[in-house]
Structure formats: structure tokens, C-alpha cells
Coordinates of C-alpha atoms in Angstrom, one line a residue:
X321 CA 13.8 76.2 59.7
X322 CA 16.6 74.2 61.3
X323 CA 18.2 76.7 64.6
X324 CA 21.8 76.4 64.3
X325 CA 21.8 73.8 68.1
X326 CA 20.4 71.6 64.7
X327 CA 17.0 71.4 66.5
X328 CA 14.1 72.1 64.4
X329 CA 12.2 75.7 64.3
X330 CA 8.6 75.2 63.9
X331 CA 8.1 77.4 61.0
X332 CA 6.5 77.5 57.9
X333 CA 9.1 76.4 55.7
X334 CA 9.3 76.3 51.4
X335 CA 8.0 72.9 50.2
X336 CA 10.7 71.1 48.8
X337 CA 10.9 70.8 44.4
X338 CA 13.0 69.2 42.0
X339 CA 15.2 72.0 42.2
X340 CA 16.2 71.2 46.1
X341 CA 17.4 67.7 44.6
X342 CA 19.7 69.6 43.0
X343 CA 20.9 71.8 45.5
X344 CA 21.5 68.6 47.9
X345 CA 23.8 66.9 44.9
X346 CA 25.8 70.4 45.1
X347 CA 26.1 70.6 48.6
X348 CA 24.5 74.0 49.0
X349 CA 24.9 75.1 52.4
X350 CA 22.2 78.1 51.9
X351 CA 19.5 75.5 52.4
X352 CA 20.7 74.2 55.2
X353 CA 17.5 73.7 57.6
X354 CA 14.7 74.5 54.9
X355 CA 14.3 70.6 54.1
X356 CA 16.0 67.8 54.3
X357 CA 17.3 65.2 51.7
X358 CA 16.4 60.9 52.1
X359 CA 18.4 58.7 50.3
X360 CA 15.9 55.5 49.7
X361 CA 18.8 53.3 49.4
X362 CA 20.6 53.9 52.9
X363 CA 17.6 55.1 54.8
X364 CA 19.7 58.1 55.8
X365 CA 18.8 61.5 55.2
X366 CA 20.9 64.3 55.4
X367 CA 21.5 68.0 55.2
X368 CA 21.7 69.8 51.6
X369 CA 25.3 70.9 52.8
X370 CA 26.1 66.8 53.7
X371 CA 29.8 66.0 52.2
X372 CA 28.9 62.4 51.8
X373 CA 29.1 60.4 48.6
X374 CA 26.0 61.7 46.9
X375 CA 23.8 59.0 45.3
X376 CA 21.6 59.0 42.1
X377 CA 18.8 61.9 41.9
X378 CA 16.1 58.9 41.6
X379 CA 17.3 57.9 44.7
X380 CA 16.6 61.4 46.7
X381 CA 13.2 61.6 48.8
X382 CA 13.0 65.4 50.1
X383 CA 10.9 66.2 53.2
X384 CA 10.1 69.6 54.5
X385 CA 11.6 68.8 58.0
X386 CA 14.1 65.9 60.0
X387 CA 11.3 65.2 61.8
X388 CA 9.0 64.0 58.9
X389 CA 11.9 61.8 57.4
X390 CA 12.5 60.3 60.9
X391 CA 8.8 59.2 61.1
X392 CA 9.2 58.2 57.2
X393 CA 11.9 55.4 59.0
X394 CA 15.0 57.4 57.7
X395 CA 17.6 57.5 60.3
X396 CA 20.3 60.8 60.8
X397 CA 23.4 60.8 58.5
X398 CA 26.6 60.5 60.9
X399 CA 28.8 62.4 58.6
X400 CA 26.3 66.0 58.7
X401 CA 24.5 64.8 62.1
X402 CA 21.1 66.5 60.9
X403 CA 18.8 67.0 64.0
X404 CA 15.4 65.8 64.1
X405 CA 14.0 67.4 67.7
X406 CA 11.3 69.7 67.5
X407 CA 12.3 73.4 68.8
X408 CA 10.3 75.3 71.8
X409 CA 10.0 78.3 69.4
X410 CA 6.2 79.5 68.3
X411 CA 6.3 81.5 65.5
X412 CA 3.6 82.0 63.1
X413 CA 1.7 79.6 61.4
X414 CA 2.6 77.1 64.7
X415 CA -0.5 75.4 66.2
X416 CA -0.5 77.1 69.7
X417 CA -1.2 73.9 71.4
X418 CA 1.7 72.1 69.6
X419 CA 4.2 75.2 70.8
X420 CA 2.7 74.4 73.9
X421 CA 3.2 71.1 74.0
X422 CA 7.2 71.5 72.5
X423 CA 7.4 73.9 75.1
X424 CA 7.2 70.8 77.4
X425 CA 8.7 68.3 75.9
X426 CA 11.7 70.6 76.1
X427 CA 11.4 70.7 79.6
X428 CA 11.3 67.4 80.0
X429 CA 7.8 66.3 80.6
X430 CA 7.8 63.0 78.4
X431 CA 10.7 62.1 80.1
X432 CA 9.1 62.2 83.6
X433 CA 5.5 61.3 83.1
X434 CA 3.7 60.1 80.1
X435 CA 1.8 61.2 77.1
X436 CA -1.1 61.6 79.0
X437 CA 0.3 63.8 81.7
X438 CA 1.3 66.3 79.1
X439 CA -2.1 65.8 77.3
X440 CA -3.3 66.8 80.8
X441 CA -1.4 70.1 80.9
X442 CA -2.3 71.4 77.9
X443 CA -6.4 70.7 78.6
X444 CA -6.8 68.3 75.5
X445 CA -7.4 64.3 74.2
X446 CA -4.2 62.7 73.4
X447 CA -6.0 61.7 70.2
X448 CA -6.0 65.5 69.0
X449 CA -2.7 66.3 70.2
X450 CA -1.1 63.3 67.9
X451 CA -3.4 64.7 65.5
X452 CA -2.1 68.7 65.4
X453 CA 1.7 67.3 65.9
X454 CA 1.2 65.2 62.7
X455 CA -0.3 68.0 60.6
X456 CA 2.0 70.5 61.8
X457 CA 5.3 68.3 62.2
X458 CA 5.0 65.0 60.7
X459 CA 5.6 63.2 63.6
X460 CA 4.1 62.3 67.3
X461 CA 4.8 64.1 70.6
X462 CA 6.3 61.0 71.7
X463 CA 8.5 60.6 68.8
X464 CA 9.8 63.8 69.5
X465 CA 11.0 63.5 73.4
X466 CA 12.5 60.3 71.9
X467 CA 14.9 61.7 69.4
X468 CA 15.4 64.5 71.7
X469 CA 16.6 61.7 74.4
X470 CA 18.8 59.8 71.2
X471 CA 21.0 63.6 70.4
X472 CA 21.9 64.4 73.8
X473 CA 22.9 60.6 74.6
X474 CA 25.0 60.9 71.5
X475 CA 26.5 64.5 72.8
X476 CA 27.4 62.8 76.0
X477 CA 28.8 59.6 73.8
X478 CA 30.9 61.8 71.7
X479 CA 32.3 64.3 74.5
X480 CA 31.9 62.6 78.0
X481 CA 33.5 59.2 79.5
X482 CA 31.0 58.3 81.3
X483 CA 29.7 54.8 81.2
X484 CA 26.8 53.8 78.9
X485 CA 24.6 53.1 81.4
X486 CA 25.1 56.6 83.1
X487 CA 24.4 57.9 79.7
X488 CA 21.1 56.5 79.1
X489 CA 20.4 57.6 82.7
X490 CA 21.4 60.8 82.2
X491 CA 19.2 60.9 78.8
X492 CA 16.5 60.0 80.1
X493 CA 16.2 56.3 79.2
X494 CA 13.9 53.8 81.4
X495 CA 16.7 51.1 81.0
X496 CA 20.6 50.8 79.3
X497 CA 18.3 48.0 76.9
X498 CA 16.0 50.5 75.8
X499 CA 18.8 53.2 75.5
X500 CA 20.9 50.4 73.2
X501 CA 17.9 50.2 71.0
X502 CA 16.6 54.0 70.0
X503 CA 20.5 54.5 69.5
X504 CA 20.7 51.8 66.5
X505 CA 17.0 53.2 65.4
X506 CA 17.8 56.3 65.1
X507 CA 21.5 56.5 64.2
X508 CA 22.0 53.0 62.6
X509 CA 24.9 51.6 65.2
X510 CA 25.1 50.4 68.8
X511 CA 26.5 53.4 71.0
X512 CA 29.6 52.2 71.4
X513 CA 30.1 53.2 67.5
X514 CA 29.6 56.8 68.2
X515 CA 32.4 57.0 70.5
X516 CA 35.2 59.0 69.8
X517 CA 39.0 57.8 70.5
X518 CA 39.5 58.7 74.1
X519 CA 41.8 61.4 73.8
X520 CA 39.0 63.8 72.2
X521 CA 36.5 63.0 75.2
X522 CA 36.9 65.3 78.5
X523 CA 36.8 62.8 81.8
X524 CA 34.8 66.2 83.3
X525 CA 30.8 66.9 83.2
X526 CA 31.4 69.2 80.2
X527 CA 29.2 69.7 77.7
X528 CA 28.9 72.5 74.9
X529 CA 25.3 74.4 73.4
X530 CA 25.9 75.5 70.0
X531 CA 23.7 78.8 69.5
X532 CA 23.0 79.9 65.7
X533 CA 24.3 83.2 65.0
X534 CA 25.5 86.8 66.4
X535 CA 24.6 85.9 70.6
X536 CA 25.7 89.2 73.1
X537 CA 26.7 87.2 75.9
X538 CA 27.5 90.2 78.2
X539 CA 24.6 92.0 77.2
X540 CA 22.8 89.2 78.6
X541 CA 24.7 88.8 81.8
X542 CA 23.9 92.6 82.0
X543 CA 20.2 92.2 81.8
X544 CA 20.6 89.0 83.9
X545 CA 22.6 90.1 86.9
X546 CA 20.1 92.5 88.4
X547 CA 17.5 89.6 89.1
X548 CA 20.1 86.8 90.5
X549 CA 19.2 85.7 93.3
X550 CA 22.0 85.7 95.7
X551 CA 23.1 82.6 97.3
X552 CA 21.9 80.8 94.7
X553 CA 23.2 82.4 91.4
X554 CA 25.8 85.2 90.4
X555 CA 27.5 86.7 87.7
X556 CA 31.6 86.9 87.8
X557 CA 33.2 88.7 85.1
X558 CA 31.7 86.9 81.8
X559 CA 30.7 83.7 83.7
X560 CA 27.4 82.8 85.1
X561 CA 27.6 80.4 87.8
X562 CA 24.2 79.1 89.8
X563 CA 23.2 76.2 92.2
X564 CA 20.7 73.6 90.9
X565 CA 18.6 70.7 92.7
X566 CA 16.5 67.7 91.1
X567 CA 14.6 65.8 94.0
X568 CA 17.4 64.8 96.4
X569 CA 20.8 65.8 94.8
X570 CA 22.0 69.3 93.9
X571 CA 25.0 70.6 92.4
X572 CA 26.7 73.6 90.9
X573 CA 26.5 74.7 87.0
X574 CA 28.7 77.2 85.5
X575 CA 28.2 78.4 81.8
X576 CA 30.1 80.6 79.7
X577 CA 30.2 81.5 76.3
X578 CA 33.0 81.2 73.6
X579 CA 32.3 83.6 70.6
X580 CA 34.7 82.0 68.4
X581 CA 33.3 77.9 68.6
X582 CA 29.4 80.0 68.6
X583 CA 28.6 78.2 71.8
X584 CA 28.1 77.8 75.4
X585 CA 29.9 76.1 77.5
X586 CA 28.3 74.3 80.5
X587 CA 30.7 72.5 83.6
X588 CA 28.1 70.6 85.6
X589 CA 28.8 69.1 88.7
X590 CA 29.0 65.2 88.9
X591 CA 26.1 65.1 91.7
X592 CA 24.3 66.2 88.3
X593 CA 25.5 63.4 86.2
X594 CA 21.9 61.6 85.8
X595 CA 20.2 65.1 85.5
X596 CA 22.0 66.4 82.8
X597 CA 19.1 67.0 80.2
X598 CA 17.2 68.4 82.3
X599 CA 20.5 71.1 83.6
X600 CA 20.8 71.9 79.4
X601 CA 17.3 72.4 78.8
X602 CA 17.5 74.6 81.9
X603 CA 20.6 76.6 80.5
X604 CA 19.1 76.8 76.6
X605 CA 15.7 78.1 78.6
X606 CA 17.8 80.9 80.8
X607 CA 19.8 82.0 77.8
X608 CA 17.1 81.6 75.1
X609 CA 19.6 79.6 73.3
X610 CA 16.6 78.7 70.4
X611 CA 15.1 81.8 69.6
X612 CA 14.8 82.4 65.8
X613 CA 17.0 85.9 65.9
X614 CA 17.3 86.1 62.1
X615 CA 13.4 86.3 61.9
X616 CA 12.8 88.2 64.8
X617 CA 14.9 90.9 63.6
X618 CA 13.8 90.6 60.0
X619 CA 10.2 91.4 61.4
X620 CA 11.2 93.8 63.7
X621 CA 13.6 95.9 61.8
X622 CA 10.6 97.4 59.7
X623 CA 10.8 99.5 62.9
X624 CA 12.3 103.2 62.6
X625 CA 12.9 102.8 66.2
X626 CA 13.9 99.3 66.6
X627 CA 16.0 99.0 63.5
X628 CA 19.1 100.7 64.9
X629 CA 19.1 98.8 67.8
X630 CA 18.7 95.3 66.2
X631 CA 21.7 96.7 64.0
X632 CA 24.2 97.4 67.2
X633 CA 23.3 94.5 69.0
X634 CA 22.4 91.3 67.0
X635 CA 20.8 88.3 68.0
X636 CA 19.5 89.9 71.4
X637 CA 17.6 87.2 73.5
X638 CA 14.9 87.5 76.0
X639 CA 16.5 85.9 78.9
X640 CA 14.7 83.3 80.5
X641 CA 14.4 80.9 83.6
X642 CA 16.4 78.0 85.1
X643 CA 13.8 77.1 88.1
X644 CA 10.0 78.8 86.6
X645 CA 9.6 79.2 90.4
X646 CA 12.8 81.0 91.9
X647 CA 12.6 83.4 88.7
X648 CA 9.0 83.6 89.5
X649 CA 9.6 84.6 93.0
X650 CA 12.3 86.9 92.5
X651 CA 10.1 89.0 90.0
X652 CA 7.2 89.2 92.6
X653 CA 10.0 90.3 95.3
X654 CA 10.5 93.0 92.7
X655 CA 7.5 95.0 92.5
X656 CA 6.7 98.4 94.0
X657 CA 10.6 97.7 95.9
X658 CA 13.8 100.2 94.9
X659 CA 16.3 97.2 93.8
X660 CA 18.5 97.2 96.2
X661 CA 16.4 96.8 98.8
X662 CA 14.7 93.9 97.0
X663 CA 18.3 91.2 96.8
X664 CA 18.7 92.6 100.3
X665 CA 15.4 91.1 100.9
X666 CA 15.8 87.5 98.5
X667 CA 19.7 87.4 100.4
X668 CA 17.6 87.3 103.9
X669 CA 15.3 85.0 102.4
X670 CA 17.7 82.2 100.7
X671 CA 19.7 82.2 103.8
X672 CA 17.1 81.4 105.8
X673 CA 14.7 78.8 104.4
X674 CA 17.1 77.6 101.4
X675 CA 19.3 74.5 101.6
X676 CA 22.8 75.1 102.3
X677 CA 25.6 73.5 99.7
X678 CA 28.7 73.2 98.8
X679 CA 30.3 75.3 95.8
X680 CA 33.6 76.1 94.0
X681 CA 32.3 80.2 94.5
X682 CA 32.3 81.0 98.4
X683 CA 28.8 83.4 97.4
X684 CA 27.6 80.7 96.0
X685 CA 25.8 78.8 99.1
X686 CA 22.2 77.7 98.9
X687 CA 19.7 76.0 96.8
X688 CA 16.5 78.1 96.5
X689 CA 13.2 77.3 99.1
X690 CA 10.8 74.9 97.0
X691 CA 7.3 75.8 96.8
X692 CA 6.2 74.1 99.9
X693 CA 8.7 75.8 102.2
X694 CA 8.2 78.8 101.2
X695 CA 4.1 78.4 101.1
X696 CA 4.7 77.7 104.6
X697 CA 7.8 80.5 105.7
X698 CA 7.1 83.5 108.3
X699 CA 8.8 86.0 105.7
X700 CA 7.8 88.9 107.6
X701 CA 10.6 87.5 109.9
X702 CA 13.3 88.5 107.6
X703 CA 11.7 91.8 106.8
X704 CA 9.6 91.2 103.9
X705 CA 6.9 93.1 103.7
X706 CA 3.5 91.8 105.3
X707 CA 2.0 92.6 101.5
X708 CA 4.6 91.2 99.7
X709 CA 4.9 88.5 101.6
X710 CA 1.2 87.6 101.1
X711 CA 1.5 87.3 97.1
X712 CA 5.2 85.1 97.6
X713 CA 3.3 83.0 100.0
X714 CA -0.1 82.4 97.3
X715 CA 2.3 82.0 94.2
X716 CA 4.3 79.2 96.7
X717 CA 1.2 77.5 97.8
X718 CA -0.8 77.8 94.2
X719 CA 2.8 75.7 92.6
X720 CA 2.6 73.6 95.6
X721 CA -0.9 72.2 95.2
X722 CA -1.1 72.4 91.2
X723 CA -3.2 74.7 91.0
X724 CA -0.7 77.6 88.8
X725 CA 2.0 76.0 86.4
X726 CA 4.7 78.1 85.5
X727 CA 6.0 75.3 83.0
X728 CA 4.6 77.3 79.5
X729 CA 1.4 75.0 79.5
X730 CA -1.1 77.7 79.2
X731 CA -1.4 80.2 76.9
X732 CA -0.5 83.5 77.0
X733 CA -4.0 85.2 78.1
X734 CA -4.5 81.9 81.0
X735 CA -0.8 82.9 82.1
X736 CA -1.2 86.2 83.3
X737 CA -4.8 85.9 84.0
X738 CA -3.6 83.2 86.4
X739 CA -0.8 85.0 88.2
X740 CA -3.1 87.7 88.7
X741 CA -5.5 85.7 90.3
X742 CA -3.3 84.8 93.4
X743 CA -3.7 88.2 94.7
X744 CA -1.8 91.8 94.5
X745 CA 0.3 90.9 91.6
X746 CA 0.5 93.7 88.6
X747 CA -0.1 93.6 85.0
X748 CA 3.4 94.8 84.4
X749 CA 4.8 92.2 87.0
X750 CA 2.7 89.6 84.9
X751 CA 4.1 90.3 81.8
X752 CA 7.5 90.4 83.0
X753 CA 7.1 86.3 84.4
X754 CA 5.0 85.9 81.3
X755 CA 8.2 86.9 79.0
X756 CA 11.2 85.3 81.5
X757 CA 9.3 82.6 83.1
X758 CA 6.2 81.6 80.4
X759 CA 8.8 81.8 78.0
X760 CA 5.9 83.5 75.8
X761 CA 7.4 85.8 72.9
X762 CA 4.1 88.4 72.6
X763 CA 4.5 89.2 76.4
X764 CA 4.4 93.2 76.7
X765 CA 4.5 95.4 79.8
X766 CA 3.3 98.3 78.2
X767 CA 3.0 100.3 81.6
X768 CA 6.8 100.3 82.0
X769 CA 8.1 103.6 82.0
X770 CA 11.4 103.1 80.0
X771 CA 9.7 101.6 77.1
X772 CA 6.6 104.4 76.4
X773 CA 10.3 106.6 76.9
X774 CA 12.0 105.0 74.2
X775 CA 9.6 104.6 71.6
X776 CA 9.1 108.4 72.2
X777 CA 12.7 109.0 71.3
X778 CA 13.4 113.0 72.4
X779 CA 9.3 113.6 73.3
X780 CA 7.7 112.8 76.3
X781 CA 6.8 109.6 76.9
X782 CA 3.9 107.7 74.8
X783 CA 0.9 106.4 76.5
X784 CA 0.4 103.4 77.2
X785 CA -2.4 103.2 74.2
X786 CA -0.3 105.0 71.8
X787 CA 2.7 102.4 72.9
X788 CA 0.1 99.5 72.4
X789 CA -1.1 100.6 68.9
X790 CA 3.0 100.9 67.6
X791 CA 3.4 97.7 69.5
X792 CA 0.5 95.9 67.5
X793 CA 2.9 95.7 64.4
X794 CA 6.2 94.1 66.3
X795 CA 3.6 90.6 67.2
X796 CA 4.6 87.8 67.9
X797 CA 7.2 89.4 69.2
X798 CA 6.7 91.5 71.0
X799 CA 8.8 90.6 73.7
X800 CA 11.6 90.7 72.1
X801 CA 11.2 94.4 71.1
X802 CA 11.1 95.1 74.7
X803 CA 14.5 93.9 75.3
X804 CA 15.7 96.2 72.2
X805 CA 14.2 99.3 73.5
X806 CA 15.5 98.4 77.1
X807 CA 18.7 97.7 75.4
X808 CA 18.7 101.5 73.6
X809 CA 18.9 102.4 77.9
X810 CA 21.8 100.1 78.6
X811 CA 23.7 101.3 75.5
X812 CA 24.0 105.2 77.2
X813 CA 25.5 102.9 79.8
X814 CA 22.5 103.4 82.1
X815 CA 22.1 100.8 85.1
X816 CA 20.1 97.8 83.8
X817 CA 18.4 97.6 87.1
X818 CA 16.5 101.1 86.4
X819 CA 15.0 99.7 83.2
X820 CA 13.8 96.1 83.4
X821 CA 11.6 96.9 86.5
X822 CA 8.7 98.1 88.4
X823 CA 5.5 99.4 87.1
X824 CA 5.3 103.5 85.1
X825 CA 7.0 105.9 87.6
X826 CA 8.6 109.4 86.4
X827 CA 12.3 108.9 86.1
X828 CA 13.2 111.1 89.2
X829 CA 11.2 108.4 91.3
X830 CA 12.4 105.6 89.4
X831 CA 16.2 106.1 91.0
X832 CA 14.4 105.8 94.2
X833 CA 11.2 103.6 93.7

């Protein structure tokens, strides 16, 4: 299916018949993102929904996805703007290795390093990963990170004055010649074509994230605002606002969300301007902009429990991570510590070995400690305990030298085996980076406390076996049943910092452990 950002979900969709010809001659908007619709004698595909002039049935070629009719040499109609990016989403059905691998391209790995650098991260040939992508998308890993690059040069085209050649920076693109050229593949016309009349273009680093259906923004900022780090993000009123830092620049981002246009809006900086894709992919990671909600609760509301919940708060998210490491970091600080004293803690520690900055929000004053400083910081110094301090240090060093990647890379099992491997870290604090900084949707902490209460409803609390078993059903997603039963807490108006936290305690010690 198509999410409604118009970047493709990889999941198993209808094949296309005779009778989706039809549909595309009558504009039928319900079939919007199960196929897509070629017409042979403009090389442009569309959406069923496309208002264009329709041509003659004979000349229709369907194909089950944008990215197939791309690599069929059919180009994106400009009227309906059908996107042709592969999501990060892994449903069913997916190839793990190829939600893997979209994972990364999301995150920008094509557009740093090359084909085999990814192959390299995932622990297979380049051979078999073209392979997999073909059979399961129709198209190549590199063909992907390329029309990824063309959509958000167009956004910036169509909503931004900056120059061309800070666009195809800002994209991605190795050279303004290169930039020029994937533009008129892929959309038919040079870039300046795609500009709109300068009154409708914002002189401002603006840029909007459309998200697909129902989206709970302060729901979100709920769950989110216990784990900011201070310093370096916050939450005021229904704004989230955070620093950012790519090699030698850093900037500020601020993101709200505006119910009635169904999408984000992001106000970067302009020390950002040629980091840009990687800021969005950070923002649609954080805020889980590309999660498949309509399936998620289709599967999950077979739930007696979980129904209600997905009924009062649609199109919950599993919030995510801007940097994998600070959110990585932050959790760890978080184990076995009551909350407050843990951001006391992460305050002490941003002040002290982050890099100071200049922001529009006077709390808004550091970027966060990179691996290496923090791999080589005297934490104990700022009162972190000896123990703690110990597992932040081996997660720092273990990023620094390569030897844990927190970028989605490995699967779910090598993800929390490998957290756990650098020493005193939990199988609930696992599963918690596993789910925010993994990204991974079957992530579970089954030992949390608040979750064997809720499945329980007015008994005691399940066990953790009993929660496992029910759990069994929800997969793959599992994770995102977590956040509805945490949510069922939230909704009695209970402090979200007492729910999405530590390992199983009683709930008398919970308001003090």
C-alpha cells in the first residue's frame, strides 16, 4: 500500500486485473496506493484517483507498485505526484533483509556511502540484496535512494527559494549536473519547471510531512516529554523543539503538527540547509510518521483489550529516535533510576561534555556528547552512578569503534542480543531501544509492570508468560500494542513517566523506584 507521505508500504498488495483499468478511467480514489496505472503513450503513470485526461484502456499498463513502473522507465505524473520511494515499514510478507535494508536507505545510507557499505551492514552480497529488492519491489536498492533524493529535491523546489544548487545539496546529489539529470528522468522536466510562482514559495527553511490518517500529536508529546533530554530537546505547549548536529554544523529544528492540512510542520535552521534530508528522515523516524496505522489497528483490534483503546485514540505511533545514540543513552540513564533523578542526571551530563549552541528557546543550549566523548567522559564526576556509568561508557565506546549499530541493520534477535552484550543492560531496557531506537515493530518488554497490569484489566497483574502467550497473537506488532496498553494508563490521566519505564516493580515502589 501507498502511506499517505505517498511513499510506498512494503505490503502484500492485490495484483492488479482488468477491472483496476477501469477503476483508473473513473478516478476511483479507494484504490489509491494498491497499484498504480502506466500510460504507454506518455511514459507517465499515475494514481487511480489522477484527474488528468484519461487515455484509451489499450493504452493502460497496471503495476502493483510506483516503484515497479519507475524501473519499467515510467516517470511520476505531475498533476497526482504518485511517489515511488520505498517505505521503512516491515510488515508481513516483507523480506526481513529488504526492511532492513529500506530501513537504511531511509536514513540515508546510499546517500553517504555506497551500495556496498549498506550490503556491509546487513551481512550480505550485493548480488543477493539486488536480488530480494527485485522480487519483493521491482526495483534496486539504488533505485530507491535515487527517487527518494528526486521527491524531496522537488519538495524543496516547490516550497523553498533556495538556489538549485543548494537543493541538490541538500538532496543529496554528488553534483547540480547529476541533480539536473534524475530530475528530467524521473519527472520529465528540468527543475526549474517544477517551480512554483514565487509568491507560493516560503524564503524560510520550512518544510511540511504529510502523515496518512488520524495522528495524536499531544499524545505523542506526552509519551515523548518524559525521555527529552534537556539541553538538547524539550516540549513547549504542542511544539517540540530539539538541537541537531551533522559533522561540523548544528542547528535548531522545531516541528509541530497541523490537524487540519494532516501534517507536520518542520522550521529548520539555515546552518541545516545542506542537511535537510537527513533532519526529515530524522523527524518521520522520531514521530513514526510511516507506520501503517490502518493495518496495525485492523490486526490489533481483534483484541478485547486493545480494541477500545485503538477506538479512543487512533493512529497511535511508537515514537522513535532523532540521534539512535542520544535516545539510546537516555534509555540506559533510565534504568533502575526514579525519573527525576534520571534528567537531573542527563541535565549534568549535556552541560558538561555537550557542545554549547545558539537557539531561539533559552533551554534549548547544547548538542548532545558523540560517542567518542562520552566513551571517554569521567561521568561519575557529575554524579552518575559508578554502575551506570559503566554501561553509558561501553554503549559509547561499542558506537565509537563499530562494533554495535543502532541504525536498524540487525534484526531484531542481533539487536537486543547485542545491547546486552555491552554489560548490565536489561531485557526490558533492550526492548525499549529495540522499539524507539531499532525502530523494530515486534519489540516487547513483557517484564514491565504497567503492561502485565493492563492486560489484566481489574485482576492482579498477568505474568510475564501469561502476558507473552496473549502477546503472541498482536505480532508483528507487538510494539505497537505496548503503546495502547500504556496509553489505557495515560487516559486515567496518570503521569506518563510511571508507565513507559524501568523494569516489573509493585506500583507502590514504582512512584519511588
Amino acid at each position: 500500500m501507498i502511506a499517505g507521505n505517498g511513499l510506498l508500504c512494503v505490503s502484500p498488495m492485490p495484483v492488479p486485473t482488468p477491472d483496476h483499468i477501469q477503476a483508473f478511467l473513473c478516478q476511483d480514489a479507494r484504490l489509491d496506493g494498491h497499484f498504480v496505472a502506466g500510460v504507454t503513450s506518455t511514459r507517465v503513470y499515475c494514481k487511480p484517483s489522477c484527474s488528468a485526461k484519461k487515455p484509451v484502456p489499450e493504452d493502460v499498463e497496471l503495476f502493483d507498485t510506483p516503484a515497479e513502473a519507475e524501473a519499467a522507465g515510467f516517470r511520476a505524473c505531475r498533476v497526482c505526484q504518485p511517489r515511488a520511494a520505498p517505505d521503512t515499514i516491515a510488515p508481513n510478507g516483507t523480506s526481513a533483509t529488504v526492511s532492513r535494508a529500506l530501513r537504511l536507505i531511509e536514513d540515508g545510507v546510499l546517500d553517504h556511502a555506497s551500495i556496498d557499505a549498506l550490503c556491509e551492514r546487513l551481512d550480505i552480497g550485493a548480488r543477493q540484496l539486488r536480488r530480494l529488492f527485485h522480487k519483493h519491489l521491482g526495483t534496486s536498492p539504488v533505485q530507491v535512494a535515487r527517487i527518494r533524493r528526486a521527491q524531496f529535491a522537488r519538495r524543496l523546489i516547490e516550497t523553498t527559494s533556495l538556489s538549485m544548487a543548494n537543493i541538490a545539496r541538500a538532496a543529496g546529489f554528488g553534483s547540480v549536473r547529476r541533480f539536473n539529470a534524475v530530475i528530467n528522468e524521473v519527472y520529465g522536466c528540468p527543475p526549474t519547471a517544477l517551480r512554483r510562482a514565487p509568491g507560493k514559495r516560503s524564503a524560510r527553511l520550512e518544510l511540511e510531512i504529510p502523515v496518512e490518517g488520524p495522528f495524536p500529536w499531544a499524545r505523542m508529546l506526552e509519551f515523548l516529554e518524559p525521555w527529552t533530554a534537556s539541553g538538547v530537546e524539550q516540549v513547549v505547549g504542542d511544539r517540540y523543539y530539539r538541537t541537531a548536529s551533522f559533522g561540523k554544523v548544528a542547528g535548531e529544528i522545531c516541528v509541530t503538527y497541523a490537524p487540519n492540512g494532516g501534517a507536520l510542520h518542520v522550521r529548520v535552521s539555515s546552518s541545516l540547509g545542506e542537511n535537510l534530508l537527513d533532519v526529515i528522515s530524522g523527524v518521520r523516524r522520531l514521530f513514526d510518521v510511516d507506520a501503517p496505522t490502518d493495518e496495525i489497528a485492523a490486526h490489533l483490534s481483534r483484541d478485547a483489550v486493545l480494541k477500545p483503546q485503538i477506538k479512543s485514540t487512533p493512529g497511535l505511533r511508537v515514537p522513535g529516535a532523532f540521534d539512535h545514540f542520544e535516545s539510546a543513552v537516555v534509555m540506559l540513564m533510565n534504568q533502575h533510576m526514579r525519573p527525576e533523578e534520571a534528567s537531573d542526571l542527563m541535565d549534568r551530563v549535556v552541560e558538561k561534555y555537550g557542545t554549547q549552541i545558539e537557539t531561539s528557546q533559552p533551554s534549548l543550549t547544547h548538542v548532545f556528547p558523540s560517542p567518542y566523548v562520552l566513551s571517554t567522559a569521567r561521568l561519575e564526576v557529575v554524579g552518575v552512578p559508578k554502575r551506570r556509568a559503566r554501561s553509558i561508557q561501553a554503549l559509547a565506546r561499542a558506537v565509537h569503534e563499530g562494533a554495535l549499530r543502532l541504525d536498524g541493520s540487525p534484526s531484531l534477535e542481533a539487536a537486543i542480543e547485542g545491547l546486552r552484550s555491552i554489560g548490565d543492560v536489561s531485557a526490558t531496557s533492550a526492548e525499549y531501544v529495540a522499539m524507539r531506537v531499532y525502530r523494530e515493530s515486534d519489540a516487547f518488554p513483557s517484564n514491565n509492570h504497567w503492561l502485565r497490569s493492563a492486560v489484566a484489566e481489574d485482576g492482579p497483574p498477568a505474568s510475564i508468560q501469561e502476558l507473552e502467550s496473549r502477546a503472541d497473537a498482536w505480532r508483528p506488532w507487538r510494539a505497537y500494542a505496548a503503546m495502547y496498553l500504556w496509553n489505557s494508563f495515560l487516559a486515567g490521566e496518570l503521569d506518563a513517566r510511571r508507565i513507559w519505564d524501568r523494569d516489573s516493580v509493585p506500583p507502590e515502589a514504582t512512584q519511588v523506584a
